[in-house]
XYZ file of C-alpha atoms in Angstrom:
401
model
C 0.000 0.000 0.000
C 0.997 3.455 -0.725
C 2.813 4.995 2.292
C 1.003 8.347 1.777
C -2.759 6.896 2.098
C -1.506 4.554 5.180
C -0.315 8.448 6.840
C -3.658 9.557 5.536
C -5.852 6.819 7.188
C -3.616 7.162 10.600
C -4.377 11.058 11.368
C -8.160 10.370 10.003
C -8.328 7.534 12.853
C -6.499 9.887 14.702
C -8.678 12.717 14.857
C -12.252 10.433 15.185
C -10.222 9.101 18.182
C -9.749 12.566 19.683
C -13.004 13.796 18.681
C -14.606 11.204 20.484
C -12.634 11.114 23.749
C -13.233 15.056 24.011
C -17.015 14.626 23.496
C -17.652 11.896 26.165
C -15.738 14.314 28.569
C -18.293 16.995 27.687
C -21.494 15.132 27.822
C -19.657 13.495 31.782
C -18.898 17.337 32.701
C -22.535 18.236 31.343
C -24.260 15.043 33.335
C -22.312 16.017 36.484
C -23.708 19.705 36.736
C -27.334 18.406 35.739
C -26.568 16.545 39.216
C -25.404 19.636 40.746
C -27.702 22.101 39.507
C -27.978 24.166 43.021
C -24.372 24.736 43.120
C -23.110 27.671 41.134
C -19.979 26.625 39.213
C -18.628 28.592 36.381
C -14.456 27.471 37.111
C -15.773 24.107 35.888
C -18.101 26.053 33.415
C -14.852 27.610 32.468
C -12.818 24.557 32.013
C -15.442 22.355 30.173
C -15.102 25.817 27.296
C -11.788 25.621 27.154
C -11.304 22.455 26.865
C -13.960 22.371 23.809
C -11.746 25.368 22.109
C -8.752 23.382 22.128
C -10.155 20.327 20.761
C -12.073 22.621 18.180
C -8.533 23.706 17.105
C -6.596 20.833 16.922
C -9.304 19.314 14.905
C -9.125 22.366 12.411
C -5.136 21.882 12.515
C -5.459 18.148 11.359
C -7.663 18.556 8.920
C -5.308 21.371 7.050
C -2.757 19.441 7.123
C -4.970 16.077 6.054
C -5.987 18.106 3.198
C -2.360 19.305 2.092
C -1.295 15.741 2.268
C -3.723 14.329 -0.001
C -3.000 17.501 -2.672
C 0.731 16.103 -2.443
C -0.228 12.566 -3.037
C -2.867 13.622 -5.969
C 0.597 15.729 -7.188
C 2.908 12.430 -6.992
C 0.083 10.306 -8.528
C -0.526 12.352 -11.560
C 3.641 12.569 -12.232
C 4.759 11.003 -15.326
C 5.684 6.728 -14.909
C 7.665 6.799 -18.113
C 10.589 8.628 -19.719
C 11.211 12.044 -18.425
C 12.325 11.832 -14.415
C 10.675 9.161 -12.432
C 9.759 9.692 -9.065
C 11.401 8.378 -6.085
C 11.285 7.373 -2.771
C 12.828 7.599 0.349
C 14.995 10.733 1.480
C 17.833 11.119 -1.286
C 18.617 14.872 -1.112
C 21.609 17.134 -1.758
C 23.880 17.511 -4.739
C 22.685 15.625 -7.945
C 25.212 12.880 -8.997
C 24.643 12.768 -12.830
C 25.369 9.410 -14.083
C 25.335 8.559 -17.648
C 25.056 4.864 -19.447
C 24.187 3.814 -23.128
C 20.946 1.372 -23.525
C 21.806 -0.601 -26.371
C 18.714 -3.195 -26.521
C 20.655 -6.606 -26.750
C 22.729 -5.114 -23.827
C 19.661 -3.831 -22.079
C 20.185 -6.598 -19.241
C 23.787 -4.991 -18.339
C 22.241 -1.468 -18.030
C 19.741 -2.670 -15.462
C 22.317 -4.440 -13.379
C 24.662 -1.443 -13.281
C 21.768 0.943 -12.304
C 20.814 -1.608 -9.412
C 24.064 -1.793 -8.156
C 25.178 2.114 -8.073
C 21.302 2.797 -6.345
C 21.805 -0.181 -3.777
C 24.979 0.992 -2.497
C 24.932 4.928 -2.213
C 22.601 6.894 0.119
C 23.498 9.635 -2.359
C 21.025 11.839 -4.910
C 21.859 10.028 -8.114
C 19.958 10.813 -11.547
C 20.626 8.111 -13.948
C 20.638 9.260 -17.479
C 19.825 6.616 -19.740
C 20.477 7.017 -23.213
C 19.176 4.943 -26.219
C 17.500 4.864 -29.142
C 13.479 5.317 -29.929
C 13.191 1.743 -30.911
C 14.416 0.856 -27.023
C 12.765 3.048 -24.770
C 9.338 1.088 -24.643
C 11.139 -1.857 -23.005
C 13.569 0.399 -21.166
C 10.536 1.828 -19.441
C 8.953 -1.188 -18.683
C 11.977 -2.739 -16.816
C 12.416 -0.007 -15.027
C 8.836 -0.185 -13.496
C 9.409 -3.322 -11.937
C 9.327 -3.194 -8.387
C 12.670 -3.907 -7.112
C 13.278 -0.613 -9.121
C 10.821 1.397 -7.543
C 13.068 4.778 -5.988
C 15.574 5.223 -9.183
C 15.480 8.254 -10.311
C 16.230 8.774 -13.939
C 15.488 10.008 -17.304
C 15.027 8.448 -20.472
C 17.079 10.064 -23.496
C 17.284 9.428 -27.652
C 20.184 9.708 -29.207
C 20.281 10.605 -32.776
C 22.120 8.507 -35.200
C 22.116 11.053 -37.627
C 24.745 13.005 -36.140
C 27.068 10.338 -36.830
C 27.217 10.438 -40.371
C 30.355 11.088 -42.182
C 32.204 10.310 -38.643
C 32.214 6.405 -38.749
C 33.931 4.035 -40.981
C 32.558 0.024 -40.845
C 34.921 -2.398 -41.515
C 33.766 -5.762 -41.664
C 31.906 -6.994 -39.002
C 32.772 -4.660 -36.323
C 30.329 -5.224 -34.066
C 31.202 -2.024 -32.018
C 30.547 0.719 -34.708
C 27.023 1.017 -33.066
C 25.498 4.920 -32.688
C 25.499 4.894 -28.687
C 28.814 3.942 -28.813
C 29.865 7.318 -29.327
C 27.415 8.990 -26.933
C 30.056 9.619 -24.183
C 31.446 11.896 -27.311
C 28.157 14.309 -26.605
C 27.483 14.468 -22.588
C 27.164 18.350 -22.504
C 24.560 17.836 -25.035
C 22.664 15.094 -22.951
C 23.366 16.608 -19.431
C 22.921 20.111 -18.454
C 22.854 22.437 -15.691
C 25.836 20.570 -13.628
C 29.160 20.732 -13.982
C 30.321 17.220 -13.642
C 28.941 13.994 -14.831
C 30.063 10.428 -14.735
C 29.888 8.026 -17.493
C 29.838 4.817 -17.397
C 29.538 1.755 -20.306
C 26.857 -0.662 -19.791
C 28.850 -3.912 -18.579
C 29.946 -2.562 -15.314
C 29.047 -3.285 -11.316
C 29.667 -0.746 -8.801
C 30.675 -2.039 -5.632
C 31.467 0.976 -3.637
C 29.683 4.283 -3.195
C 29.109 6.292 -6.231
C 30.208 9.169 -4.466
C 33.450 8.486 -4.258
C 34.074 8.312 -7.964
C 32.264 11.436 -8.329
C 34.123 13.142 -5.773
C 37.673 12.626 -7.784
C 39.635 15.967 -8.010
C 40.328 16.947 -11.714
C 43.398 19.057 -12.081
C 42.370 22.533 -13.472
C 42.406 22.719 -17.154
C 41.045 19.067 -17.053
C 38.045 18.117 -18.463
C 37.978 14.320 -17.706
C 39.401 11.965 -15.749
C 40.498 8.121 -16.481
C 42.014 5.331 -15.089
C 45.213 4.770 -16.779
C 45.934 1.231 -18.676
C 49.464 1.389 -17.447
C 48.391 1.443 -13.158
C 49.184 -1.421 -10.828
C 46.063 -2.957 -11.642
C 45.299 -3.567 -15.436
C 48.893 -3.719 -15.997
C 48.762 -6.825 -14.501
C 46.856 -7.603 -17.632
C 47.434 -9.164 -20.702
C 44.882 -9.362 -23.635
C 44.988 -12.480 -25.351
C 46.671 -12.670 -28.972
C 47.141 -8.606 -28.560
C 49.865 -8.670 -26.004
C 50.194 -5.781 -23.645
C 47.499 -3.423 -24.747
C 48.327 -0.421 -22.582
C 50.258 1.724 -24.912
C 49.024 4.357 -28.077
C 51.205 1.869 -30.195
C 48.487 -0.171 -29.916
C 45.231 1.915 -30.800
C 46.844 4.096 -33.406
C 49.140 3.741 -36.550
C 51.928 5.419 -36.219
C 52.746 4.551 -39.601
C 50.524 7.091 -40.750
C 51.779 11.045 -41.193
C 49.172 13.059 -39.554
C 50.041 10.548 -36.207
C 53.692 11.003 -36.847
C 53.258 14.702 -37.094
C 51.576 14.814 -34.034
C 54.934 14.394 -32.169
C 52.597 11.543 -29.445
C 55.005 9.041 -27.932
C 54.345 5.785 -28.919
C 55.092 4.305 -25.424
C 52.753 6.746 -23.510
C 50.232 4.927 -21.250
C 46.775 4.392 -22.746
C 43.421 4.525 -20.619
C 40.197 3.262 -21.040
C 37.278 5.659 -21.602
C 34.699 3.183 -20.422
C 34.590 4.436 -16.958
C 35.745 8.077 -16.393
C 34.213 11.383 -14.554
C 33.647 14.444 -16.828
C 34.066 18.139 -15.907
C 31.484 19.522 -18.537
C 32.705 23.194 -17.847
C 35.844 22.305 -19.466
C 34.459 20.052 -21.406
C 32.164 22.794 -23.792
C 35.385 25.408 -23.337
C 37.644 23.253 -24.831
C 35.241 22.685 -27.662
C 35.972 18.577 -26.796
C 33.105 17.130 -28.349
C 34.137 18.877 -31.830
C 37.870 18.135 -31.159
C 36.680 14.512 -31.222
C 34.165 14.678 -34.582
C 37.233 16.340 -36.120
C 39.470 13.268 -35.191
C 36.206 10.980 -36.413
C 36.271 12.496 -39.754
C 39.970 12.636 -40.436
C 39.740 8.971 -39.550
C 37.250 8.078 -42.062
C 39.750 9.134 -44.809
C 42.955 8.317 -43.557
C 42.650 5.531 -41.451
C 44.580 6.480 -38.378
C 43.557 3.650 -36.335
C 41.659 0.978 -38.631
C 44.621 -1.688 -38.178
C 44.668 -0.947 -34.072
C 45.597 -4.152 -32.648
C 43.252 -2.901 -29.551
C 40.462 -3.294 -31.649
C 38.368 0.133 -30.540
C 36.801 3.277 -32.184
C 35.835 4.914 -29.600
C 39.292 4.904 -27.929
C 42.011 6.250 -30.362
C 39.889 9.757 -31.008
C 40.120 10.018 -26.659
C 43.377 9.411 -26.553
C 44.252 11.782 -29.317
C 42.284 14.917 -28.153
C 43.544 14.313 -24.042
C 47.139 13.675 -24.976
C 48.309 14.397 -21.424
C 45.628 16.341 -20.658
C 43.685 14.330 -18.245
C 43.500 13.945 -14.333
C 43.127 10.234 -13.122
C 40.854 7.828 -10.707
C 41.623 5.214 -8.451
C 42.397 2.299 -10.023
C 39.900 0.477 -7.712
C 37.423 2.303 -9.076
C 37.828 0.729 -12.886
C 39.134 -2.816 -12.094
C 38.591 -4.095 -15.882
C 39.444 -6.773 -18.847
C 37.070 -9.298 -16.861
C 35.699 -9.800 -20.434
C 38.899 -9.986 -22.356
C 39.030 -13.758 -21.785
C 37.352 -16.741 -20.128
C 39.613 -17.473 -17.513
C 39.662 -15.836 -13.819
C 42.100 -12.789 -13.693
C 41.910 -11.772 -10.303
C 41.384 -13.585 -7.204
C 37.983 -13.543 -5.602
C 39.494 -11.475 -2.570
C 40.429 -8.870 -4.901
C 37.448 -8.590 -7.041
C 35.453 -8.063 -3.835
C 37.548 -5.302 -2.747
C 37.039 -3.696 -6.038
C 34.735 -0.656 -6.198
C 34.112 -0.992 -9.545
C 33.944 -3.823 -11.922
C 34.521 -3.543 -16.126
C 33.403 -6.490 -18.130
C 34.927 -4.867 -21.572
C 36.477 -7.231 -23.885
C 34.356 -10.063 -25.783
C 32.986 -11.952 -22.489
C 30.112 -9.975 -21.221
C 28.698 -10.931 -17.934
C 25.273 -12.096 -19.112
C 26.954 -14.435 -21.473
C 27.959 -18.125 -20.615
C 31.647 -18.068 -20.391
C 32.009 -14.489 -18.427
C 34.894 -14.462 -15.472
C 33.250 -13.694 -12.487
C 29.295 -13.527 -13.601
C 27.786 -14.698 -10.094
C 28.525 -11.124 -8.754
C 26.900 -9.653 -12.013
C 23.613 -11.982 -11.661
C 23.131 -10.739 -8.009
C 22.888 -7.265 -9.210
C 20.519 -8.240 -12.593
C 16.565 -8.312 -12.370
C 14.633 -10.266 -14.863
C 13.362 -8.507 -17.726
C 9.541 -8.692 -17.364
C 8.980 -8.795 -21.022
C 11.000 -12.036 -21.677
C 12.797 -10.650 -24.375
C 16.524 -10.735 -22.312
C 17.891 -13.802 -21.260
C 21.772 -14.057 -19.568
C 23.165 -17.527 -21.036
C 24.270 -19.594 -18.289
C 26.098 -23.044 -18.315
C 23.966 -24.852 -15.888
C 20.836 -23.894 -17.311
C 22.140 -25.099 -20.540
C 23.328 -28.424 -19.147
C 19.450 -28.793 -17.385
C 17.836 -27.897 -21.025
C 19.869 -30.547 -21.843
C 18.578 -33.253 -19.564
């Protein structure tokens, strides 16, 4: 039942309950002077008026404030369910933590699992902004109604492929040259009216408060901040058949003129812009976002990073435009390449000290041969219209039988 119409039926049993104890103490008081009609007694006379006034006014009180509760549950009833901001419960005040993720919709299980597990462990004011595309949102909104979701607060954007074209070159069968790839190339065009925002790619788990991530210090004259391939974590690392992945060498090709010209060393640590907080401030002065398409479009003719060993196009066009121009996060907070093979990485001790986990590579969590998936499923709630499934081994062994 609705927490507002339980208060509402409490102070209405409330006030009957008052309202009835103050008028069998009248009719006593009344029934007691009938019996004592030759003595003259206005102090009780008094009294019994007083007493009346009082309840008259807390009656009056009760029912203002009865009748401002029920315009404030008629106001949170008639709020929008779907798209837009969703309505929340429970006492999540303060700053706004803007978090952004991509909804692709054969991914869509991976959004709901991150969003779960950033709400269930901060107290903090979070506003998830979910982007996809139109043909999504109808079963975005849905799965977000279920119940164990009931609190998030969010909104629902659409991204426009459109704005794409003449930036992307498909090779093959690339299966990442998909439009909300690129939408962490646009956040001051899909958040405003805050000056930092997090973003964060779909096959992630946050462990730790959300806060904390938000609360990294960016240098001045930085409008982002990453967690560097070359730290004591994903060093550790190594990507199978690519070798040590941590590098420029291996997301751009330095064969090429316009990167030789450039003067980037080839040995300079690479990050992953996966997981990373944004100072949008910056961001729009620094004209990233264009600094980016520019890269995007140069690409498309020359090829700068088409024969990356790496494998991303979302990556070499980061790296180019924050050469050295980026402040960094704990590397707890972006514990990744838990997809890059089937085997276990890290030991279990570790991965449950991580704040943050990063499935990126070709083993996604919701698939059957994912490193450490157990964590992910505790986070993930079924997808009420049936369309989402994680593959798991057992289930496929008890299909079997």
């Amino acid at each position: 039942m609705n927490i507002g119409k339980i208060r509402i039926q409490t102070q209405y049993a409330l006030a009957g309950k008052i309202a009835y104890v103050m008028l069998d103490f009248y009719r006593s008081e009344v029934c007691e002077l009938k019996l004592q009609k030759d003595v003259k007694m206005p102090l009780r006379k008094v009294r019994i008026l007083v007493i009346l006034l009082v309840a008259i006014v807390l009656l009056i009180v009760m029912h203002h404030n009865l009748f401002n509760l029920h315009d404030l549950l008629r106001k949170e009833d008639s709020e929008p369910r779907y798209g837009g901001l969703q309505r929340f419960t429970g006492e999540r005040i303060g700053e706004e933590i803007p978090v952004l993720i991509p909804a692709v919709e054969e991914r869509l299980g991976g959004v709901i699992a991150a969003v779960n597990s950033i709400f269930r462990n901060t107290r903090s004011n979070v506003v998830f902004y979910i982007v996809t595309t139109n043909d999504t949102i109808d079963h975005l909104r849905a799965w977000l109604q279920k119940e164990e979701l009931m609190g998030i607060k969010y909104k629902i954007l659409g991204f426009d492929p459109h704005i794409l074209k003449g930036k992307v070159q498909v090779e093959g069968d690339s299966t990442e040259v998909k439009p909300l790839t690129f939408v962490r190339f646009y956040l001051p065009m899909l958040i405003s009216g805050t000056e930092k925002a997090i973003y964060l790619d779909d096959d992630v788990i946050v462990q730790g408060d959300i806060r904390e991530l938000y609360d990294t210090e960016l240098k001045a004259g930085h409008a982002a901040a990453f967690s560097e391939d070359c730290d004591s974590v994903s060093s550790k690392v190594l990507v199978r058949g690519a070798g040590r992945q941590n590098t420029y060498l291996g997301f751009l090709d330095y064969k090429k003129e316009t990167i030789r010209k450039l003067g980037l060393k080839a040995s300079t640590c690479s990050f992953n812009p996966g997981v990373f907080v944004a100072n949008l401030t910056e961001w729009k002065q620094q004209n990233i976002t264009e600094q980016l398409e520019k890269w995007m479009e140069i690409n498309v003719v020359e090829n700068l990073y088409g024969g990356a060993l790496a494998g991303s196009i979302t990556t070499p066009p980061m790296l180019l435009v924050f050469y050295k121009q980026y402040s960094s996060i704990d590397p707890m907070w972006h514990v990744r390449h838990l997809g890059s093979n089937a085997g276990t990485r890290y030991s279990s001790h570790f991965i449950k000290a991580a704040k943050l986990l990063h499935w990126n590579g070709r083993f996604k969590p919701w698939g059957r041969t994912a490193s450490f998936s157990e964590i992910w499923d505790k986070w993930y709630i079924p997808d009420p219209t049936g369309k989402f499934h994680p593959v798991r081994r057992h289930a496929e062994e008890e299909d079997a039988h």
